[in-house]
């Protein structure tokens, strides 16, 4: 039987999770080892399929690096990473440029800094554009390094966006911006919330699918 890590708590059901190439079982305190093993054995086919994909994802992430000549995403399109004589890094003329002779880790770090700068400029502008269409006004727009959340809205109406969102195409970025602005009106995911989103973006479901595709791609890229 497949080896697994067991975490028991006051939860009511047994659940399986595949995390970074390992199997994790979460079960209630009252569940016996025999009961848990039986559950895991009944899910062998599912585990084998998901575990294989997870291990492949981990291997891709571990081997991920960025160097001169690489092509990376910006607003849904790929642009080259180029060396340019000088002390500064940035984006212009359809390329990410930075000083020559940097290590791969330094190149990646420079790309992240450029991404953060671009994300701040683009997202603030998009928030301003959509507040003209929606009766809301956030108290602030901030950029963070979140890996699992594209955006969030605080109870104080402050919006936070992951810099990684700048890799998505504009239609998808717009969806996340509208999603978070809608939370200023409805701090939940009720039917009323989705009605607010749909009123601005009738095709939001299609945009959601494309966002998930980007999430899948980035799950195999180590941008830390």
mmCIF file of C-alpha atoms in Angstrom:
data_model
loop_
_atom_site.group_PDB
_atom_site.id
_atom_site.type_symbol
_atom_site.label_atom_id
_atom_site.label_comp_id
_atom_site.label_asym_id
_atom_site.label_seq_id
_atom_site.Cartn_x
_atom_site.Cartn_y
_atom_site.Cartn_z
ATOM 1 C CA UNK A 1 0.000 0.000 0.000
ATOM 2 C CA UNK A 2 1.097 3.557 -0.708
ATOM 3 C CA UNK A 3 3.028 5.188 2.136
ATOM 4 C CA UNK A 4 1.437 8.337 3.548
ATOM 5 C CA UNK A 5 1.763 11.006 6.225
ATOM 6 C CA UNK A 6 -1.114 11.006 8.697
ATOM 7 C CA UNK A 7 -2.496 14.142 10.323
ATOM 8 C CA UNK A 8 -5.358 13.660 12.769
ATOM 9 C CA UNK A 9 -7.608 16.380 14.110
ATOM 10 C CA UNK A 10 -11.184 17.064 15.117
ATOM 11 C CA UNK A 11 -12.363 16.915 11.518
ATOM 12 C CA UNK A 12 -15.274 14.600 10.715
ATOM 13 C CA UNK A 13 -14.117 12.896 7.521
ATOM 14 C CA UNK A 14 -11.003 11.275 6.017
ATOM 15 C CA UNK A 15 -9.417 13.169 3.131
ATOM 16 C CA UNK A 16 -6.433 12.683 0.817
ATOM 17 C CA UNK A 17 -4.020 15.351 -0.376
ATOM 18 C CA UNK A 18 -1.088 15.094 -2.777
ATOM 19 C CA UNK A 19 1.477 17.707 -1.746
ATOM 20 C CA UNK A 20 4.876 18.116 -3.428
ATOM 21 C CA UNK A 21 5.116 14.478 -4.448
ATOM 22 C CA UNK A 22 3.914 13.030 -1.151
ATOM 23 C CA UNK A 23 0.605 11.615 0.082
ATOM 24 C CA UNK A 24 -1.026 13.228 3.089
ATOM 25 C CA UNK A 25 -4.052 11.781 4.863
ATOM 26 C CA UNK A 26 -6.130 13.948 7.178
ATOM 27 C CA UNK A 27 -8.441 12.031 9.446
ATOM 28 C CA UNK A 28 -10.532 12.470 12.614
ATOM 29 C CA UNK A 29 -9.087 11.333 15.934
ATOM 30 C CA UNK A 30 -11.747 8.615 16.167
ATOM 31 C CA UNK A 31 -10.690 6.949 12.881
ATOM 32 C CA UNK A 32 -8.755 3.707 13.417
ATOM 33 C CA UNK A 33 -5.560 2.814 11.536
ATOM 34 C CA UNK A 34 -7.417 -0.040 9.877
ATOM 35 C CA UNK A 35 -10.173 2.307 8.700
ATOM 36 C CA UNK A 36 -7.661 4.816 7.365
ATOM 37 C CA UNK A 37 -5.645 2.152 5.534
ATOM 38 C CA UNK A 38 -8.816 0.800 3.960
ATOM 39 C CA UNK A 39 -9.710 4.286 2.735
ATOM 40 C CA UNK A 40 -6.237 4.841 1.273
ATOM 41 C CA UNK A 41 -6.292 1.435 -0.457
ATOM 42 C CA UNK A 42 -9.656 2.245 -2.043
ATOM 43 C CA UNK A 43 -8.100 5.344 -3.618
ATOM 44 C CA UNK A 44 -4.989 3.653 -5.026
ATOM 45 C CA UNK A 45 -5.744 4.446 -8.684
ATOM 46 C CA UNK A 46 -6.451 8.105 -7.917
ATOM 47 C CA UNK A 47 -3.322 8.365 -5.775
ATOM 48 C CA UNK A 48 -1.103 6.798 -8.448
ATOM 49 C CA UNK A 49 -2.327 9.211 -11.119
ATOM 50 C CA UNK A 50 -2.119 12.359 -8.982
ATOM 51 C CA UNK A 51 1.200 11.365 -7.390
ATOM 52 C CA UNK A 52 2.835 10.853 -10.776
ATOM 53 C CA UNK A 53 1.759 14.318 -11.925
ATOM 54 C CA UNK A 54 2.847 15.874 -8.626
ATOM 55 C CA UNK A 55 6.310 14.292 -8.768
ATOM 56 C CA UNK A 56 6.732 15.515 -12.344
ATOM 57 C CA UNK A 57 5.699 18.995 -11.218
ATOM 58 C CA UNK A 58 8.224 18.961 -8.363
ATOM 59 C CA UNK A 59 11.004 17.853 -10.724
ATOM 60 C CA UNK A 60 10.170 20.655 -13.165
ATOM 61 C CA UNK A 61 10.151 23.188 -10.345
ATOM 62 C CA UNK A 62 13.467 21.964 -8.929
ATOM 63 C CA UNK A 63 15.169 22.264 -12.326
ATOM 64 C CA UNK A 64 13.640 25.663 -13.113
ATOM 65 C CA UNK A 65 16.016 28.554 -13.738
ATOM 66 C CA UNK A 66 16.129 31.766 -15.728
ATOM 67 C CA UNK A 67 19.152 32.881 -17.742
ATOM 68 C CA UNK A 68 19.911 35.290 -20.561
ATOM 69 C CA UNK A 69 18.053 34.239 -23.672
ATOM 70 C CA UNK A 70 15.109 32.759 -21.787
ATOM 71 C CA UNK A 71 11.601 33.878 -22.703
ATOM 72 C CA UNK A 72 9.214 34.732 -19.879
ATOM 73 C CA UNK A 73 5.583 35.802 -19.635
ATOM 74 C CA UNK A 74 4.339 39.357 -19.386
ATOM 75 C CA UNK A 75 0.650 40.113 -19.876
ATOM 76 C CA UNK A 76 0.086 36.814 -21.629
ATOM 77 C CA UNK A 77 2.988 36.984 -24.093
ATOM 78 C CA UNK A 78 6.570 35.750 -23.893
ATOM 79 C CA UNK A 79 9.481 38.185 -24.031
ATOM 80 C CA UNK A 80 13.252 37.554 -24.039
ATOM 81 C CA UNK A 81 15.595 38.150 -21.126
ATOM 82 C CA UNK A 82 18.567 40.140 -22.452
ATOM 83 C CA UNK A 83 21.879 41.526 -21.230
ATOM 84 C CA UNK A 84 22.396 45.264 -21.506
ATOM 85 C CA UNK A 85 25.482 47.196 -20.487
ATOM 86 C CA UNK A 86 24.759 49.292 -17.435
ATOM 87 C CA UNK A 87 23.697 48.996 -13.802
ATOM 88 C CA UNK A 88 19.934 48.881 -14.212
ATOM 89 C CA UNK A 89 17.269 46.290 -14.983
ATOM 90 C CA UNK A 90 13.893 46.947 -16.565
ATOM 91 C CA UNK A 91 11.497 46.240 -19.397
ATOM 92 C CA UNK A 92 11.328 48.055 -22.705
ATOM 93 C CA UNK A 93 11.537 47.471 -26.449
ATOM 94 C CA UNK A 94 9.870 44.111 -25.932
ATOM 95 C CA UNK A 95 12.484 42.651 -23.617
ATOM 96 C CA UNK A 96 13.501 42.231 -19.989
ATOM 97 C CA UNK A 97 16.968 43.770 -19.787
ATOM 98 C CA UNK A 98 19.582 43.671 -17.038
ATOM 99 C CA UNK A 99 23.353 43.974 -16.542
ATOM 100 C CA UNK A 100 25.492 41.246 -18.139
ATOM 101 C CA UNK A 101 27.409 38.546 -16.248
ATOM 102 C CA UNK A 102 24.737 37.869 -13.596
ATOM 103 C CA UNK A 103 24.287 34.364 -12.206
ATOM 104 C CA UNK A 104 21.057 32.496 -13.010
ATOM 105 C CA UNK A 105 19.766 33.256 -9.508
ATOM 106 C CA UNK A 106 20.584 36.954 -9.948
ATOM 107 C CA UNK A 107 18.860 36.976 -13.341
ATOM 108 C CA UNK A 108 15.744 35.435 -11.811
ATOM 109 C CA UNK A 109 15.837 37.895 -8.909
ATOM 110 C CA UNK A 110 16.129 40.807 -11.350
ATOM 111 C CA UNK A 111 13.144 39.473 -13.309
ATOM 112 C CA UNK A 112 11.070 39.314 -10.130
ATOM 113 C CA UNK A 113 11.922 42.932 -9.292
ATOM 114 C CA UNK A 114 10.919 44.002 -12.786
ATOM 115 C CA UNK A 115 7.704 42.015 -12.501
ATOM 116 C CA UNK A 116 6.859 43.719 -9.208
ATOM 117 C CA UNK A 117 7.407 47.157 -10.722
ATOM 118 C CA UNK A 118 5.312 46.340 -13.791
ATOM 119 C CA UNK A 119 2.569 44.746 -11.689
ATOM 120 C CA UNK A 120 2.263 47.823 -9.492
ATOM 121 C CA UNK A 121 1.920 50.177 -12.454
ATOM 122 C CA UNK A 122 -0.476 48.009 -14.458
ATOM 123 C CA UNK A 123 -2.716 46.933 -11.567
ATOM 124 C CA UNK A 124 -3.128 50.431 -10.122
ATOM 125 C CA UNK A 125 -4.129 51.650 -13.581
ATOM 126 C CA UNK A 126 -6.601 48.795 -14.068
ATOM 127 C CA UNK A 127 -8.159 49.318 -10.646
ATOM 128 C CA UNK A 128 -8.644 52.986 -11.494
ATOM 129 C CA UNK A 129 -10.264 52.067 -14.819
ATOM 130 C CA UNK A 130 -12.728 49.615 -13.277
ATOM 131 C CA UNK A 131 -13.731 51.891 -10.410
ATOM 132 C CA UNK A 132 -15.240 54.073 -13.131
ATOM 133 C CA UNK A 133 -17.561 51.168 -13.985
ATOM 134 C CA UNK A 134 -18.231 49.935 -10.458
ATOM 135 C CA UNK A 135 -19.519 51.996 -7.503
ATOM 136 C CA UNK A 136 -16.508 51.199 -5.320
ATOM 137 C CA UNK A 137 -13.213 52.761 -4.270
ATOM 138 C CA UNK A 138 -10.471 50.755 -2.527
ATOM 139 C CA UNK A 139 -8.476 52.400 0.232
ATOM 140 C CA UNK A 140 -5.201 51.058 -1.183
ATOM 141 C CA UNK A 141 -3.720 48.820 -3.880
ATOM 142 C CA UNK A 142 -0.696 46.756 -2.859
ATOM 143 C CA UNK A 143 1.527 44.167 -4.519
ATOM 144 C CA UNK A 144 2.673 41.078 -2.612
ATOM 145 C CA UNK A 145 4.439 37.763 -3.259
ATOM 146 C CA UNK A 146 1.497 35.419 -2.650
ATOM 147 C CA UNK A 147 1.823 32.096 -4.458
ATOM 148 C CA UNK A 148 -1.638 30.626 -3.911
ATOM 149 C CA UNK A 149 -3.830 33.731 -3.988
ATOM 150 C CA UNK A 150 -3.956 36.024 -7.001
ATOM 151 C CA UNK A 151 -5.665 38.754 -5.047
ATOM 152 C CA UNK A 152 -7.461 39.603 -1.829
ATOM 153 C CA UNK A 153 -9.631 42.314 -0.337
ATOM 154 C CA UNK A 154 -9.357 43.264 3.336
ATOM 155 C CA UNK A 155 -12.218 44.364 5.556
ATOM 156 C CA UNK A 156 -10.729 47.861 5.296
ATOM 157 C CA UNK A 157 -11.270 47.732 1.505
ATOM 158 C CA UNK A 158 -7.556 47.448 0.735
ATOM 159 C CA UNK A 159 -6.727 45.340 -2.325
ATOM 160 C CA UNK A 160 -3.685 43.067 -2.545
ATOM 161 C CA UNK A 161 -2.443 41.409 -5.731
ATOM 162 C CA UNK A 162 0.325 38.885 -6.319
ATOM 163 C CA UNK A 163 3.011 40.176 -8.667
ATOM 164 C CA UNK A 164 2.665 36.849 -10.503
ATOM 165 C CA UNK A 165 -0.657 38.063 -11.886
ATOM 166 C CA UNK A 166 1.240 40.289 -14.326
ATOM 167 C CA UNK A 167 2.131 37.111 -16.272
ATOM 168 C CA UNK A 168 -1.543 36.623 -17.207
ATOM 169 C CA UNK A 169 -3.076 38.202 -20.279
ATOM 170 C CA UNK A 170 -5.054 41.410 -19.845
ATOM 171 C CA UNK A 171 -8.479 39.739 -19.928
ATOM 172 C CA UNK A 172 -7.470 37.505 -17.033
ATOM 173 C CA UNK A 173 -5.879 40.350 -15.068
ATOM 174 C CA UNK A 174 -9.121 42.297 -15.539
ATOM 175 C CA UNK A 175 -11.088 39.373 -14.097
ATOM 176 C CA UNK A 176 -9.001 39.274 -10.908
ATOM 177 C CA UNK A 177 -9.249 43.047 -10.510
ATOM 178 C CA UNK A 178 -13.036 42.999 -10.910
ATOM 179 C CA UNK A 179 -13.261 39.980 -8.582
ATOM 180 C CA UNK A 180 -11.487 41.850 -5.781
ATOM 181 C CA UNK A 181 -13.370 45.102 -6.373
ATOM 182 C CA UNK A 182 -16.617 43.125 -6.147
ATOM 183 C CA UNK A 183 -15.563 41.987 -2.678
ATOM 184 C CA UNK A 184 -15.826 45.585 -1.509
ATOM 185 C CA UNK A 185 -19.548 45.231 -2.201
ATOM 186 C CA UNK A 186 -19.954 41.568 -1.153
ATOM 187 C CA UNK A 187 -17.319 40.100 1.190
ATOM 188 C CA UNK A 188 -18.227 36.538 0.210
ATOM 189 C CA UNK A 189 -18.810 34.342 -2.835
ATOM 190 C CA UNK A 190 -22.602 34.409 -2.740
ATOM 191 C CA UNK A 191 -24.884 34.653 -5.774
ATOM 192 C CA UNK A 192 -25.003 38.399 -5.199
ATOM 193 C CA UNK A 193 -21.209 38.545 -5.413
ATOM 194 C CA UNK A 194 -21.064 36.664 -8.727
ATOM 195 C CA UNK A 195 -23.877 38.834 -10.067
ATOM 196 C CA UNK A 196 -21.678 41.895 -9.444
ATOM 197 C CA UNK A 197 -18.773 40.256 -11.307
ATOM 198 C CA UNK A 198 -20.974 39.091 -14.186
ATOM 199 C CA UNK A 199 -22.504 42.540 -14.629
ATOM 200 C CA UNK A 200 -19.027 43.848 -15.504
ATOM 201 C CA UNK A 201 -17.580 40.721 -17.157
ATOM 202 C CA UNK A 202 -20.296 38.455 -18.605
ATOM 203 C CA UNK A 203 -17.609 35.952 -19.726
ATOM 204 C CA UNK A 204 -15.857 35.730 -16.350
ATOM 205 C CA UNK A 205 -16.115 31.911 -16.277
ATOM 206 C CA UNK A 206 -13.944 31.629 -19.381
ATOM 207 C CA UNK A 207 -11.416 33.976 -17.822
ATOM 208 C CA UNK A 208 -11.394 31.807 -14.692
ATOM 209 C CA UNK A 209 -10.405 28.786 -16.811
ATOM 210 C CA UNK A 210 -7.486 30.662 -18.341
ATOM 211 C CA UNK A 211 -6.357 31.767 -14.888
ATOM 212 C CA UNK A 212 -6.295 28.114 -13.799
ATOM 213 C CA UNK A 213 -4.176 27.272 -16.843
ATOM 214 C CA UNK A 214 -1.634 29.883 -15.777
ATOM 215 C CA UNK A 215 -1.734 28.520 -12.219
ATOM 216 C CA UNK A 216 -0.909 25.064 -13.575
ATOM 217 C CA UNK A 217 2.043 26.407 -15.563
ATOM 218 C CA UNK A 218 3.446 28.354 -12.616
ATOM 219 C CA UNK A 219 3.115 25.334 -10.308
ATOM 220 C CA UNK A 220 6.088 23.906 -12.187
ATOM 221 C CA UNK A 221 8.181 27.101 -12.005
ATOM 222 C CA UNK A 222 10.183 28.110 -8.937
ATOM 223 C CA UNK A 223 10.143 31.917 -8.744
ATOM 224 C CA UNK A 224 11.365 32.117 -5.151
#
